[in-house]
């Protein structure tokens, strides 16, 4: 009976959680939410949102975590998420509270619930990551239904809100981008949330954007990018070029951790390829045949095989290397057309001929490929499954940051997928009209004069 008495005493003790008031409001802002209501609502979120968490989890364990995670507040009290407090003191108080409350139980149940509570607090296991994401989501919901009550009360900045929401973007990103992002923008636009420009990453196109017409990086761009890399902001080149060409072009930029190549068809973390999207070999052959019939020169790359009738300038240095990992297949006379499952095909020619090729490709393969102009005399074809925008999503997810924490620069049609995804899109002064018609922020000068560096220096001057 002693065991039962301890269990009942614990059940009576935790009834007090119904009276622990939180900062968030319920019933459309009419009264404060209690910890008990928060835990119930959070448990329902877990049940319904499980499909967006891509690891298998023990849902019984997740629900147990949710049920016990705030019981310590019966003794320790609620700590406002956006208030000023000592994290170390909070952890100390809550650990002491957990020992007091869970200590009421029989030893086996005390140990089990303490272990589950500590697992949630550490946030390291799959179950804890998912439960923490649900915790942050439920808190966000309460602000949406109470017209941002706690955000207004604590004068929340974008960086604080982003940090609070990070478990969501890390572990259930579809929920963030499908729901939270829209409300975040609304409250930023109306000034409830202050935009303190929490930039974690600078992404930029290269040709026509970060480099000049001589294919050199202006001194201003070098200086500014290296300065912000030193301050902990990452830099990601996002180009139609392949990795060797990008590295050669950016040899004066230090510590580049990610490379988005081939308009997003290849992503490298350092030297390691972490993402690759290829096109069907038979489709590639058909497109090459059509392009050559129109008199267009081409270059196609698959892994480390390059087929070409006109060698892309980005491979000039690699072509001369004796120990190059690339194999080059020349077809200057169009007499030996060879195709692989290419990641990118480039055609060289004039805009008039490009229009004919684009019509053919879009009508026949429009559901499978993206075709876009990437320069005055260049048109690119990549899989529909890839784009510069999708590549940035993958990189952001790998880094554990938001697209909203990225500033990106571009000048051409192939940059729009990237510019329309990030929190801070900027078009170059020399950008094509199709870009400037969509992107309102424009650099004060062109790529020739270091427009990226000049814009960043002003935009991040308080950082």
CSV table of C-alpha atoms in Angstrom, one decimal, residues 128-377:
chain,number,residue,atom,x,y,z
A,128,UNK,CA,13.3,14.8,-27.4
A,129,UNK,CA,14.0,16.7,-30.6
A,130,UNK,CA,10.4,16.1,-31.8
A,131,UNK,CA,8.9,16.9,-28.4
A,132,UNK,CA,10.8,20.2,-28.2
A,133,UNK,CA,9.7,21.2,-31.7
A,134,UNK,CA,6.1,20.6,-30.7
A,135,UNK,CA,6.7,22.7,-27.5
A,136,UNK,CA,7.9,25.6,-29.6
A,137,UNK,CA,5.1,25.2,-32.1
A,138,UNK,CA,2.4,25.2,-29.5
A,139,UNK,CA,3.8,28.5,-28.0
A,140,UNK,CA,3.8,30.0,-31.5
A,141,UNK,CA,0.1,29.0,-31.9
A,142,UNK,CA,-0.8,30.9,-28.7
A,143,UNK,CA,0.7,34.1,-30.1
A,144,UNK,CA,-1.1,33.7,-33.4
A,145,UNK,CA,-4.5,33.3,-31.6
A,146,UNK,CA,-3.8,36.2,-29.2
A,147,UNK,CA,-2.5,38.8,-31.8
A,148,UNK,CA,1.1,38.3,-30.7
A,149,UNK,CA,0.5,38.9,-27.0
A,150,UNK,CA,3.9,37.8,-25.6
A,151,UNK,CA,5.8,39.1,-28.6
A,152,UNK,CA,4.3,42.6,-28.0
A,153,UNK,CA,4.8,42.3,-24.2
A,154,UNK,CA,8.5,41.4,-24.5
A,155,UNK,CA,9.2,43.5,-27.6
A,156,UNK,CA,10.5,40.5,-29.5
A,157,UNK,CA,13.2,40.8,-32.2
A,158,UNK,CA,13.4,38.5,-35.2
A,159,UNK,CA,16.6,36.9,-33.9
A,160,UNK,CA,15.0,36.0,-30.6
A,161,UNK,CA,12.0,34.6,-32.4
A,162,UNK,CA,14.2,32.6,-34.8
A,163,UNK,CA,16.2,31.1,-32.0
A,164,UNK,CA,13.1,30.1,-30.2
A,165,UNK,CA,11.7,28.4,-33.3
A,166,UNK,CA,14.9,26.7,-34.3
A,167,UNK,CA,13.8,23.2,-33.2
A,168,UNK,CA,10.9,23.5,-35.6
A,169,UNK,CA,13.0,24.4,-38.7
A,170,UNK,CA,15.5,21.8,-37.7
A,171,UNK,CA,13.2,18.9,-37.2
A,172,UNK,CA,9.8,19.6,-38.8
A,173,UNK,CA,10.8,22.2,-41.5
A,174,UNK,CA,7.6,21.7,-43.5
A,175,UNK,CA,5.6,23.1,-40.5
A,176,UNK,CA,7.8,26.1,-40.3
A,177,UNK,CA,7.7,26.9,-44.0
A,178,UNK,CA,4.1,25.9,-44.5
A,179,UNK,CA,2.7,27.8,-41.6
A,180,UNK,CA,5.0,29.8,-39.3
A,181,UNK,CA,6.9,31.7,-41.9
A,182,UNK,CA,3.9,33.5,-43.2
A,183,UNK,CA,2.8,34.7,-39.8
A,184,UNK,CA,6.4,35.7,-39.0
A,185,UNK,CA,6.5,37.9,-42.1
A,186,UNK,CA,3.2,39.4,-41.2
A,187,UNK,CA,4.4,40.5,-37.8
A,188,UNK,CA,7.7,41.7,-39.2
A,189,UNK,CA,5.9,43.8,-41.8
A,190,UNK,CA,3.6,45.4,-39.2
A,191,UNK,CA,6.4,46.1,-36.8
A,192,UNK,CA,5.3,43.9,-33.9
A,193,UNK,CA,8.5,41.9,-34.3
A,194,UNK,CA,11.6,44.0,-34.8
A,195,UNK,CA,13.8,43.0,-37.7
A,196,UNK,CA,17.3,43.1,-36.2
A,197,UNK,CA,18.7,41.4,-39.4
A,198,UNK,CA,19.9,38.1,-38.0
A,199,UNK,CA,21.9,37.1,-41.0
A,200,UNK,CA,23.6,33.7,-40.8
A,201,UNK,CA,24.5,33.2,-44.4
A,202,UNK,CA,25.3,35.3,-47.5
A,203,UNK,CA,24.6,33.6,-50.8
A,204,UNK,CA,25.5,35.0,-54.2
A,205,UNK,CA,25.5,34.2,-57.8
A,206,UNK,CA,28.9,34.7,-59.4
A,207,UNK,CA,28.9,35.7,-63.1
A,208,UNK,CA,27.2,39.1,-63.4
A,209,UNK,CA,26.8,39.4,-59.7
A,210,UNK,CA,29.9,38.7,-57.5
A,211,UNK,CA,32.5,38.9,-60.3
A,212,UNK,CA,33.0,41.5,-63.0
A,213,UNK,CA,33.0,41.2,-66.7
A,214,UNK,CA,36.7,40.2,-66.6
A,215,UNK,CA,35.8,37.3,-64.4
A,216,UNK,CA,37.5,38.8,-61.4
A,217,UNK,CA,36.2,39.4,-57.9
A,218,UNK,CA,36.2,43.2,-57.2
A,219,UNK,CA,38.4,44.2,-54.2
A,220,UNK,CA,35.3,45.5,-52.3
A,221,UNK,CA,33.6,42.2,-52.5
A,222,UNK,CA,36.7,40.3,-51.2
A,223,UNK,CA,37.2,42.7,-48.4
A,224,UNK,CA,33.5,42.7,-47.2
A,225,UNK,CA,32.9,39.0,-47.5
A,226,UNK,CA,36.1,38.0,-45.7
A,227,UNK,CA,35.2,40.6,-43.0
A,228,UNK,CA,31.8,39.0,-42.3
A,229,UNK,CA,33.2,35.4,-42.6
A,230,UNK,CA,35.5,36.5,-39.7
A,231,UNK,CA,32.3,37.6,-37.8
A,232,UNK,CA,30.8,34.1,-38.1
A,233,UNK,CA,28.5,34.6,-41.1
A,234,UNK,CA,28.8,31.9,-43.7
A,235,UNK,CA,29.3,32.5,-47.4
A,236,UNK,CA,27.9,30.3,-50.1
A,237,UNK,CA,28.6,30.7,-53.8
A,238,UNK,CA,25.6,29.7,-55.8
A,239,UNK,CA,26.5,29.3,-59.5
A,240,UNK,CA,25.9,27.5,-62.7
A,241,UNK,CA,29.6,26.7,-62.6
A,242,UNK,CA,31.2,23.4,-61.4
A,243,UNK,CA,33.3,23.2,-58.2
A,244,UNK,CA,36.8,23.5,-59.7
A,245,UNK,CA,35.9,26.7,-61.5
A,246,UNK,CA,34.2,28.2,-58.5
A,247,UNK,CA,37.2,27.5,-56.2
A,248,UNK,CA,39.6,28.9,-58.8
A,249,UNK,CA,37.5,32.1,-59.1
A,250,UNK,CA,37.1,32.5,-55.3
A,251,UNK,CA,40.7,31.7,-54.3
A,252,UNK,CA,40.9,34.9,-52.2
A,253,UNK,CA,37.8,34.1,-50.2
A,254,UNK,CA,38.6,32.2,-47.1
A,255,UNK,CA,36.8,29.3,-45.4
A,256,UNK,CA,33.9,28.5,-47.8
A,257,UNK,CA,32.1,25.6,-46.3
A,258,UNK,CA,29.4,25.0,-48.9
A,259,UNK,CA,29.2,25.3,-52.7
A,260,UNK,CA,26.0,25.2,-54.8
A,261,UNK,CA,27.0,24.2,-58.3
A,262,UNK,CA,25.3,23.7,-61.6
A,263,UNK,CA,22.3,25.9,-60.5
A,264,UNK,CA,21.7,23.6,-57.6
A,265,UNK,CA,22.2,20.2,-59.3
A,266,UNK,CA,25.3,19.6,-57.2
A,267,UNK,CA,26.0,20.7,-53.6
A,268,UNK,CA,29.3,20.2,-51.9
A,269,UNK,CA,30.2,20.5,-48.2
A,270,UNK,CA,33.8,21.3,-48.6
A,271,UNK,CA,35.1,18.7,-51.1
A,272,UNK,CA,32.3,16.2,-50.2
A,273,UNK,CA,29.4,15.9,-52.6
A,274,UNK,CA,26.2,15.9,-50.5
A,275,UNK,CA,23.5,16.3,-53.1
A,276,UNK,CA,23.3,15.5,-56.8
A,277,UNK,CA,20.4,15.5,-59.3
A,278,UNK,CA,20.7,14.0,-62.7
A,279,UNK,CA,18.6,13.9,-65.9
A,280,UNK,CA,17.5,10.8,-67.9
A,281,UNK,CA,20.2,9.8,-70.4
A,282,UNK,CA,17.8,9.2,-73.3
A,283,UNK,CA,16.2,12.6,-72.8
A,284,UNK,CA,19.7,14.2,-72.6
A,285,UNK,CA,20.6,12.6,-75.9
A,286,UNK,CA,17.4,13.9,-77.6
A,287,UNK,CA,18.0,17.4,-76.3
A,288,UNK,CA,21.6,17.3,-77.5
A,289,UNK,CA,20.4,16.2,-81.0
A,290,UNK,CA,17.9,19.1,-81.2
A,291,UNK,CA,20.5,21.6,-80.0
A,292,UNK,CA,23.1,20.5,-82.6
A,293,UNK,CA,20.5,20.5,-85.4
A,294,UNK,CA,20.0,24.1,-84.5
A,295,UNK,CA,23.7,24.7,-84.8
A,296,UNK,CA,24.3,25.3,-81.1
A,297,UNK,CA,27.5,24.3,-79.4
A,298,UNK,CA,27.2,22.4,-76.1
A,299,UNK,CA,28.8,21.1,-73.0
A,300,UNK,CA,27.3,18.5,-70.7
A,301,UNK,CA,28.6,17.2,-67.4
A,302,UNK,CA,27.8,13.9,-65.5
A,303,UNK,CA,29.9,13.2,-62.4
A,304,UNK,CA,33.4,13.7,-63.8
A,305,UNK,CA,32.6,13.1,-67.5
A,306,UNK,CA,32.4,16.2,-69.7
A,307,UNK,CA,31.0,15.9,-73.2
A,308,UNK,CA,31.4,19.0,-75.4
A,309,UNK,CA,31.5,20.5,-78.8
A,310,UNK,CA,32.6,23.8,-77.2
A,311,UNK,CA,34.5,23.4,-74.0
A,312,UNK,CA,33.0,25.6,-71.3
A,313,UNK,CA,35.5,28.1,-70.1
A,314,UNK,CA,35.1,27.0,-66.5
A,315,UNK,CA,37.0,23.7,-67.5
A,316,UNK,CA,40.0,25.4,-69.2
A,317,UNK,CA,42.3,25.0,-66.2
A,318,UNK,CA,41.0,21.5,-65.3
A,319,UNK,CA,41.4,20.4,-69.0
A,320,UNK,CA,45.2,21.2,-68.9
A,321,UNK,CA,45.9,19.3,-65.7
A,322,UNK,CA,47.7,16.0,-66.2
A,323,UNK,CA,46.1,14.4,-63.1
A,324,UNK,CA,42.5,15.8,-63.6
A,325,UNK,CA,39.7,13.6,-62.2
A,326,UNK,CA,37.6,14.7,-65.2
A,327,UNK,CA,37.4,12.8,-68.5
A,328,UNK,CA,36.7,15.1,-71.5
A,329,UNK,CA,34.9,13.7,-74.6
A,330,UNK,CA,35.3,16.1,-77.5
A,331,UNK,CA,32.8,16.3,-80.4
A,332,UNK,CA,33.7,19.5,-82.1
A,333,UNK,CA,32.3,18.4,-85.5
A,334,UNK,CA,29.0,16.9,-84.2
A,335,UNK,CA,30.1,13.6,-85.7
A,336,UNK,CA,30.1,11.5,-82.5
A,337,UNK,CA,27.3,12.7,-80.2
A,338,UNK,CA,27.7,11.1,-76.8
A,339,UNK,CA,25.4,11.4,-73.8
A,340,UNK,CA,25.4,10.5,-70.1
A,341,UNK,CA,22.8,11.1,-67.4
A,342,UNK,CA,23.9,14.7,-67.2
A,343,UNK,CA,23.5,17.0,-64.2
A,344,UNK,CA,23.7,20.0,-66.5
A,345,UNK,CA,23.7,20.7,-70.2
A,346,UNK,CA,24.9,24.1,-71.4
A,347,UNK,CA,24.3,25.4,-74.9
A,348,UNK,CA,26.2,28.3,-76.5
A,349,UNK,CA,24.6,30.5,-79.1
A,350,UNK,CA,22.2,33.4,-79.7
A,351,UNK,CA,18.9,34.3,-78.1
A,352,UNK,CA,16.9,33.8,-81.3
A,353,UNK,CA,18.1,30.2,-81.5
A,354,UNK,CA,17.6,29.7,-77.8
A,355,UNK,CA,13.9,30.5,-78.2
A,356,UNK,CA,13.5,27.7,-80.6
A,357,UNK,CA,15.4,25.2,-78.4
A,358,UNK,CA,13.4,26.4,-75.3
A,359,UNK,CA,10.1,25.9,-77.1
A,360,UNK,CA,11.1,22.3,-78.0
A,361,UNK,CA,12.4,21.4,-74.6
A,362,UNK,CA,9.5,23.0,-72.6
A,363,UNK,CA,6.9,21.3,-74.8
A,364,UNK,CA,8.5,17.9,-74.7
A,365,UNK,CA,10.2,17.8,-71.3
A,366,UNK,CA,8.7,20.8,-69.4
A,367,UNK,CA,7.7,18.5,-66.5
A,368,UNK,CA,11.2,17.1,-66.2
A,369,UNK,CA,13.7,20.0,-66.7
A,370,UNK,CA,14.3,23.6,-66.0
A,371,UNK,CA,15.7,25.6,-69.0
A,372,UNK,CA,16.8,29.2,-68.4
A,373,UNK,CA,19.2,31.8,-69.7
A,374,UNK,CA,22.2,32.2,-67.5
A,375,UNK,CA,24.2,34.7,-69.7
A,376,UNK,CA,23.9,36.6,-72.9
A,377,UNK,CA,25.0,33.7,-75.0
